[in-house]
XYZ file of C-alpha atoms in Angstrom:
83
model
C -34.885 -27.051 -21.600
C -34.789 -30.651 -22.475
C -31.224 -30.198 -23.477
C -30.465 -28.620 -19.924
C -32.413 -31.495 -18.149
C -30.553 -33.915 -20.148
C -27.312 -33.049 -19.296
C -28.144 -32.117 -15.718
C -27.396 -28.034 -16.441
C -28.551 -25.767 -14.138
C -27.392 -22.450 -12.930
C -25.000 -22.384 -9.763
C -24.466 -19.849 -7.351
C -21.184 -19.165 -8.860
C -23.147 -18.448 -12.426
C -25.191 -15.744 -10.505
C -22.757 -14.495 -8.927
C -20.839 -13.903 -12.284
C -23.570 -12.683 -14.182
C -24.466 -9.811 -11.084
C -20.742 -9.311 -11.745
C -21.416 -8.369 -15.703
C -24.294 -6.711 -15.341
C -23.078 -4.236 -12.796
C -19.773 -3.746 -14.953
C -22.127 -2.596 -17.854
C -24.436 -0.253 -15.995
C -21.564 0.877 -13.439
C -23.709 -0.462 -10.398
C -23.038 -2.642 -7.562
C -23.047 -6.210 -7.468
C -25.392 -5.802 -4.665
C -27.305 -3.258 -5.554
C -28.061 -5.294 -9.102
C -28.729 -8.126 -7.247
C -31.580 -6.410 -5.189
C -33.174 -4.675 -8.032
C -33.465 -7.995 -9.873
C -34.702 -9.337 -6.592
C -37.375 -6.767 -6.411
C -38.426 -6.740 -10.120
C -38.957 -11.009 -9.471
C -36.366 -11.458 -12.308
C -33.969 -14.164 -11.024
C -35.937 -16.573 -13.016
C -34.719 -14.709 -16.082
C -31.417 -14.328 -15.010
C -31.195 -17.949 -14.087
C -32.737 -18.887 -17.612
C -30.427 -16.784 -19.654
C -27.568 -18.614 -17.561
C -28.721 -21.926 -18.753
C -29.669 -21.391 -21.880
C -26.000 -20.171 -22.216
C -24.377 -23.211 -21.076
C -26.729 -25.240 -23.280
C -25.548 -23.577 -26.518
C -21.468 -23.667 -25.149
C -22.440 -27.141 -24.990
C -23.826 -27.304 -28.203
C -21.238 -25.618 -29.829
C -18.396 -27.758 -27.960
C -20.068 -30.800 -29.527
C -20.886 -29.562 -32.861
C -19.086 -31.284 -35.800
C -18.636 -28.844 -38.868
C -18.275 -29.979 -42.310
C -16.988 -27.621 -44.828
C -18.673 -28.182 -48.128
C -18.106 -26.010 -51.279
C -21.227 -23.879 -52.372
C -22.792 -25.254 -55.927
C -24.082 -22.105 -57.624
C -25.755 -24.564 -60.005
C -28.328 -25.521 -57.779
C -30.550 -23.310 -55.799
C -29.702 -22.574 -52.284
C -34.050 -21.869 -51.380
C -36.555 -23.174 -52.442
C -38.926 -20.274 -53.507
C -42.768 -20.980 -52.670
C -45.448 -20.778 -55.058
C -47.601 -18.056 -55.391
């Protein structure tokens, strides 16, 4: 969330629309009649969160250096707990 607020990212109409779109493509429903049955079940919150939190992590991922590092078998990769 704080990432979202951050960067001002928030779910447009558009992003609805497009996600109706997908889910009707996978259950081989309308658009509209998706849209009404996540109406009725109060789950636009949830669609509207899953949109975010989608962006957030493409803009994560956009911004996210990588550094390629060879693996050292000599040393442990976890640390085991005690027991």
């Amino acid at each position: 969330e704080r990432i979202a607020e951050d960067n001002g990212i928030d779910a447009t109409e558009a992003d609805f629309e497009d996600q109706f779109r997908r889910l009707a493509e996978q259950s081989n429903e309308s658009v509209r009649k998706v849209r009404a049955q996540l109406e009725k079940n109060n789950q636009l919150d949830s669609v509207r969160n899953y949109i975010v939190e989608r962006k957030v992590l493409k803009l994560v991922m956009d911004n996210a250096k990588f550094k390629d590092v060879p693996f050292d078998f000599g040393k442990q990769a976890v640390a085991s707990a005690p027991y």
